[in-house]
Structures are given as structure tokens and as C-alpha cells.
GROMACS .gro file of C-alpha atoms in nm:
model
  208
    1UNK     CA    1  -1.241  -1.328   0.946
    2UNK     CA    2  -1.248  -0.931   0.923
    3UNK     CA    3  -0.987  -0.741   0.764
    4UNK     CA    4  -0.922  -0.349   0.803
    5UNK     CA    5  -0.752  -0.257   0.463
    6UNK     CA    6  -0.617   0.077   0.458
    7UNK     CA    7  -0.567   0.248   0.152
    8UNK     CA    8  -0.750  -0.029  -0.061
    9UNK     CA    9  -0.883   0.202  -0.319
   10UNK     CA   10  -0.511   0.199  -0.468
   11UNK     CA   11  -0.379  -0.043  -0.728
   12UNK     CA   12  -0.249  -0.318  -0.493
   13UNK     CA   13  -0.513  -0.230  -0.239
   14UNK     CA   14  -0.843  -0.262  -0.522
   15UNK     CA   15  -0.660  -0.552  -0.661
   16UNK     CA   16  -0.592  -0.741  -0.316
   17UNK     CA   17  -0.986  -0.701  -0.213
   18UNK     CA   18  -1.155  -0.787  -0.555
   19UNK     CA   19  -0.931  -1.162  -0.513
   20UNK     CA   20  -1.028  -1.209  -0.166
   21UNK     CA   21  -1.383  -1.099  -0.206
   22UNK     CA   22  -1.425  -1.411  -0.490
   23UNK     CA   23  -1.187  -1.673  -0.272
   24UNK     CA   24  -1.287  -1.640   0.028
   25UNK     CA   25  -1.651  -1.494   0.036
   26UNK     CA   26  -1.694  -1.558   0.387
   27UNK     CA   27  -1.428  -1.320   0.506
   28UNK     CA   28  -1.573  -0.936   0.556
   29UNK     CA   29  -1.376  -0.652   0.392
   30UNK     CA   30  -1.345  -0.300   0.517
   31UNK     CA   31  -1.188  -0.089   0.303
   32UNK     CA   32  -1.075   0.256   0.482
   33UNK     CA   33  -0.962   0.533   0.222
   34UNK     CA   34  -1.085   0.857   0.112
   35UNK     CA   35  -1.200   0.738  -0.232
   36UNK     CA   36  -1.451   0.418  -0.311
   37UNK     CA   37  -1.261   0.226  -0.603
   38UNK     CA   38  -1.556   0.028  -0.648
   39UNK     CA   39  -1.781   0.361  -0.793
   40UNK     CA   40  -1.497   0.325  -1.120
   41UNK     CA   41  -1.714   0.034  -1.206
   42UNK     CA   42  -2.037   0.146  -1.143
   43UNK     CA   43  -2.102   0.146  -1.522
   44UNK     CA   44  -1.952  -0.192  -1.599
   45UNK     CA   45  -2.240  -0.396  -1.684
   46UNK     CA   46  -2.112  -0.740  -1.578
   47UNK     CA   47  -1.978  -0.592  -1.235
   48UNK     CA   48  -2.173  -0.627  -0.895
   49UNK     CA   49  -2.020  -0.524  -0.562
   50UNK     CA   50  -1.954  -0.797  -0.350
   51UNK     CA   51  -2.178  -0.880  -0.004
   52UNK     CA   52  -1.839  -0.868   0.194
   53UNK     CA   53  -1.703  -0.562   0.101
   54UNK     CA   54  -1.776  -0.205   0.271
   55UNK     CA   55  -1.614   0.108   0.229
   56UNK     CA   56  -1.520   0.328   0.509
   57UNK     CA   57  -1.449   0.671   0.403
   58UNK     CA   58  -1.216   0.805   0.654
   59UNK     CA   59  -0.862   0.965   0.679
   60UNK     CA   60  -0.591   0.667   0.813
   61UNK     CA   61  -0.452   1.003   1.015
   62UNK     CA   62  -0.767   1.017   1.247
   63UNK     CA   63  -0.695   0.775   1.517
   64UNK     CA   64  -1.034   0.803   1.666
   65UNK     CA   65  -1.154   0.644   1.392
   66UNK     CA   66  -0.890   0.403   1.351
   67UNK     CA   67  -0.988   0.288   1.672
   68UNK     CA   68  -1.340   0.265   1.605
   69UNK     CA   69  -1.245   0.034   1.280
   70UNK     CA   70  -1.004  -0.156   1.398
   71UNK     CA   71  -1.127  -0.276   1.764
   72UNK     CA   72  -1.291  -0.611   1.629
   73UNK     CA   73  -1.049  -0.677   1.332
   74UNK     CA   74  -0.859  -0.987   1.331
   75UNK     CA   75  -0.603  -0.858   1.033
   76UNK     CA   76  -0.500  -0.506   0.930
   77UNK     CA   77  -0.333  -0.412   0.626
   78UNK     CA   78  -0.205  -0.097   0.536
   79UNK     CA   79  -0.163  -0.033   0.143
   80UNK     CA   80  -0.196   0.377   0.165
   81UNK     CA   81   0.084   0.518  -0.037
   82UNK     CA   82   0.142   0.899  -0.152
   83UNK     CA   83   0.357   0.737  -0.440
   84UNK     CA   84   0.710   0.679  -0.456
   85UNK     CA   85   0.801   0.761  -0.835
   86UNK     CA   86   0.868   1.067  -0.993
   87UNK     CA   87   0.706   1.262  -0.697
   88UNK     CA   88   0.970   1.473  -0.558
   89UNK     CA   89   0.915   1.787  -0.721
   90UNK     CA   90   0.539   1.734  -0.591
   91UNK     CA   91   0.650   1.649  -0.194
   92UNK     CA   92   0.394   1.818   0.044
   93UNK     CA   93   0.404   1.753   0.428
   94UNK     CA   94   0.052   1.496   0.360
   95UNK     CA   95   0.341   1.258   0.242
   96UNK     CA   96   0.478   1.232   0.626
   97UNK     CA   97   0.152   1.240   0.787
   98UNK     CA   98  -0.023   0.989   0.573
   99UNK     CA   99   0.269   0.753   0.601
  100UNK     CA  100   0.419   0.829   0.947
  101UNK     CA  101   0.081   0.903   1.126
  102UNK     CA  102  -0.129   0.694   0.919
  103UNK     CA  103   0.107   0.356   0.998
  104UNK     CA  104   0.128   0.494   1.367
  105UNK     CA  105  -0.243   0.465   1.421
  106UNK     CA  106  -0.256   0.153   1.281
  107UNK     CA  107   0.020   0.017   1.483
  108UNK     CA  108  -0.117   0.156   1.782
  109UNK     CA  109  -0.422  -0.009   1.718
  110UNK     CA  110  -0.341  -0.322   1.632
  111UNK     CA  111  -0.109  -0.381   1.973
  112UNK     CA  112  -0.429  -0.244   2.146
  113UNK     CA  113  -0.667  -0.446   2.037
  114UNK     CA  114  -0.444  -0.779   2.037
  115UNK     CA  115  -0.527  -0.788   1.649
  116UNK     CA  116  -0.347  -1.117   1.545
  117UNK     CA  117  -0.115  -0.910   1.191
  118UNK     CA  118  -0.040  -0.628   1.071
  119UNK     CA  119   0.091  -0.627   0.656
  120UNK     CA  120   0.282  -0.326   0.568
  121UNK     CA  121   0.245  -0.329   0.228
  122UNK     CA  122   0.577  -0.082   0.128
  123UNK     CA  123   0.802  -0.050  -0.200
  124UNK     CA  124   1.147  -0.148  -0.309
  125UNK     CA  125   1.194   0.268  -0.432
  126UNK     CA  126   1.316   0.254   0.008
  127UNK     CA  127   1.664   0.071  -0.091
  128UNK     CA  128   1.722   0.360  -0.338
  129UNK     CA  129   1.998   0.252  -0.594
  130UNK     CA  130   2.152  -0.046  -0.520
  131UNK     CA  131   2.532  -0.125  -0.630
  132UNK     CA  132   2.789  -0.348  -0.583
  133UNK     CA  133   3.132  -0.321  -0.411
  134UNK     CA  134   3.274  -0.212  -0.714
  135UNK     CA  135   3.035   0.029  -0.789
  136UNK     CA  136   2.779  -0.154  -1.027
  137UNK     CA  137   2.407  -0.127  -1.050
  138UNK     CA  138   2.269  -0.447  -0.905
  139UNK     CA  139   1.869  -0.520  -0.825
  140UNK     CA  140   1.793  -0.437  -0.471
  141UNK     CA  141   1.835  -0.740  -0.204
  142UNK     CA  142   1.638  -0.787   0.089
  143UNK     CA  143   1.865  -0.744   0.353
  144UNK     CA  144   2.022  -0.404   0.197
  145UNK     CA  145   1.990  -0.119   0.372
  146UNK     CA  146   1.769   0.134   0.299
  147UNK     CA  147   1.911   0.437   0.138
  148UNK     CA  148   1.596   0.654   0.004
  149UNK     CA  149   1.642   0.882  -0.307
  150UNK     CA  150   1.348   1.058  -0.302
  151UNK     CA  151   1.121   1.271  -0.019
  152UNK     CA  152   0.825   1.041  -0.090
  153UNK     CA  153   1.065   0.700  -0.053
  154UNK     CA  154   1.191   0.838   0.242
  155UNK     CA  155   0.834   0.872   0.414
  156UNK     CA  156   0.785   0.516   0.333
  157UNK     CA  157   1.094   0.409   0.469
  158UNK     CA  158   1.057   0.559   0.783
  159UNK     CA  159   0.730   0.437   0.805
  160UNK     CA  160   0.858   0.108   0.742
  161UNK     CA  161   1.139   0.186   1.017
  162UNK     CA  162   0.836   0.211   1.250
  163UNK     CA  163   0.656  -0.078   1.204
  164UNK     CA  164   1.030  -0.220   1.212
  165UNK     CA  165   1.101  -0.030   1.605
  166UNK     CA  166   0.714  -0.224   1.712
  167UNK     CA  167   0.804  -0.563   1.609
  168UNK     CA  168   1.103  -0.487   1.839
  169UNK     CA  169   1.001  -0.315   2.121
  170UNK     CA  170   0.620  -0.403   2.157
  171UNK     CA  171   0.680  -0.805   1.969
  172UNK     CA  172   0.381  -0.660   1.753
  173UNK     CA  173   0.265  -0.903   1.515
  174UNK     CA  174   0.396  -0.764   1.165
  175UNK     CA  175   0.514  -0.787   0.842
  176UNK     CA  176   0.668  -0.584   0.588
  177UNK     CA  177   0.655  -0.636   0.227
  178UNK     CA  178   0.848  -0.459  -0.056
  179UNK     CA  179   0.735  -0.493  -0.399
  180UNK     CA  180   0.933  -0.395  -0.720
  181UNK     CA  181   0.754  -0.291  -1.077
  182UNK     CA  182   0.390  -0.407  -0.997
  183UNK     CA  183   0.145  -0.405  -1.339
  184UNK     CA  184  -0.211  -0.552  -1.422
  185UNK     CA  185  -0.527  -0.457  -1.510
  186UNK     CA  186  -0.628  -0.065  -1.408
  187UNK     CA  187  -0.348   0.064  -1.364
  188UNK     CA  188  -0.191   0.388  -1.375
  189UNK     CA  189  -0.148   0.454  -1.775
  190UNK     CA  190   0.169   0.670  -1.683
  191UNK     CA  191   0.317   0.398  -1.520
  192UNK     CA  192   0.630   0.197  -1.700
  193UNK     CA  193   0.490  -0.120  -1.807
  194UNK     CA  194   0.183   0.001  -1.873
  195UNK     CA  195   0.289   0.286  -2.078
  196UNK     CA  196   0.529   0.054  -2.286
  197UNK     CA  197   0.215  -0.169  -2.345
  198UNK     CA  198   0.012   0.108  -2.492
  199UNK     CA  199   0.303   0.191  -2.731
  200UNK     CA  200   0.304  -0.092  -2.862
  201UNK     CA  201  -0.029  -0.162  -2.915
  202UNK     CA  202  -0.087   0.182  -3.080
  203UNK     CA  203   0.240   0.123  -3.303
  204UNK     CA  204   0.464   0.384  -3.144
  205UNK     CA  205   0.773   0.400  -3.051
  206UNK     CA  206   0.917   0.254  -2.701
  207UNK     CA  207   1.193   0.487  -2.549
  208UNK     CA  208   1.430   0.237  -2.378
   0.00000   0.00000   0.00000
């Protein structure tokens, strides 16, 4: 089994290949993104990269070499994100062109090459603020519409719209999935659990 995994230098990305690499050592990993997660542990004495893992350090916009990557891939998987919190103020046009073009190029590829999925890996920030009829903050269901709050939500929702338009049109083999409040191990300090977790352990207070 070969897997194209774009973006998998992120948090859910690094995360996602480090537990297949030890399950399922006989699958091969190619992770396409402009940064090699794996060189953060270069100085970790018990680490070793795995045998089935190879970076690929490309651009997801370049569809020549999306093409190249993808042509003998049986699953691709598509965890590049610009961010969707607290970003708006920061919004450049690489938000739309990583997540519109980027997602094009791998949809395009994977109906060309017959490649058996396609995982969208997107956020819940696309539903925006969900409420009830009578007004009330309510967590976000999955058959809401979406209703983005923020430029960088809204790239990711119409990304996810277009993945959406070639399961319809083209019956391309995909799946979209929309995760809420993700923590672990290396991630983003800024980030809300995370942050809460070092206040704590440092004996400070926790803004609620």
C-alpha cells in the first residue's frame, strides 16, 4: 500500500504518519510538504526515521508534480492547512491557492489515476458558530451548513465544497473529515489546550 500525504509535516499530518509507520510497516509513506517534520527530531536520541517513510519536498500547488507523486498511489490524503484560528488579520492570497489549488490537484489526480480514496482532512472552524432556533450556542452538527467566520475557514470550506462538487459530478472516491479541538504531543504551545496545560503546570493562572 502507498499513500501520498499532503501536508504531513503538520500536527495531524506528523501524527497520522508516525502511527502508521509503527502499525503497519509494510505500507510506504510519502510525505509531500515544504518542511521535513522528521528533522525536529533529529536530536532525539531514542528516535530513528522509519524505512517507509520519505519526504517529498514540493509545493501541493504544482500539479506537475502532483502528478508525478501521485500516478502509482493507491490512497491520497490531504492534511495541508494555512490554519483556521485566529488568522484573519494574517489572510494572504497563499490561503486560497494552497487550499483551492492544492485540493484541485489532488482531486484531479486522484480521478486520473483511478487512485482507490481521497481523505480530506478539514476542520469544524467551516460551520462557523452554530445556534439553535432560538438563538443559542450549540456544538456544530454534521449536517449543518457551513457558514465560515473567518477568510482562512472560508478557504477550507470551499475547498471542502470542491472535493464535495467531485464526489458528485466525477463519483470520485472521497471523504471529508472535520475535526474539532485536536491536542497531543508537539503541538502548537499557543494552541487552547495546550496553553491551558502549561498554566497549570507552571502554577499560573487559566483565563476561562
Amino acid at each position: 500500500m502507498k499513500l501520498l500525504i499532503a501536508g504531513g509535516s503538520g500536527f495531524l499530518g506528523s501524527h497520522f504518519i508516525r502511527y502508521l509507520s509503527q502499525k503497519y510497516p509494510d505500507y510506504e509513506l510519502y510525505n509531500l510538504d515544504r518542511h521535513n517534520f522528521m528533522d525536529d527530531f533529529s536530536e532525539v536520541k531514542e528516535f530513528k526515521v522509519p524505512e517507509n517513510y520519505h519526504f517529498m519536498a514540493n509545493d501541493v500547488r504544482d500539479t506537475k508534480v502532483i502528478e508525478k507523486l501521485a500516478k502509482d498511489k493507491d490512497l491520497i490524503l490531504n492534511f495541508v492547512s494555512m490554519g483556521t484560528e485566529g488568522v484573519a488579520t494574517t489572510f494572504t492570497a497563499d490561503f486560497i491557492t494552497t487550499e483551492m489549488l492544492g485540493t484541485f490537484n489532488l482531486l484531479e489526480a486522484t480521478r486520473k489515476f483511478g487512485i482507490r480514496r481521497m481523505i480530506q482532512a478539514s476542520d469544524y472552524e467551516v460551520y462557523g458558530e452554530a445556534r439553535s432556533t432560538e438563538g443559542i450556542a450549540r456544538p456544530s452538527l454534521e449536517t449543518d451548513s457551513m457558514f465560515p467566520t473567518s477568510p482562512s475557514a472560508s478557504a477550507k470550506a470551499g475547498a471542502d465544497n470542491l472535493v464535495y462538487t467531485y464526489f458528485l459530478r466525477f463519483q470520485t472516491p472521497t471523504v471529508i473529515l472535520r475535526s474539532a479541538s485536536n491536542f497531543g504531543p508537539f503541538q502548537n504551545p499557543a494552541k487552547m489546550v495546550a496553553y491551558f496545560i502549561i498554566q497549570a503546570l507552571e502554577g499560573k493562572k487559566i483565563p476561562i
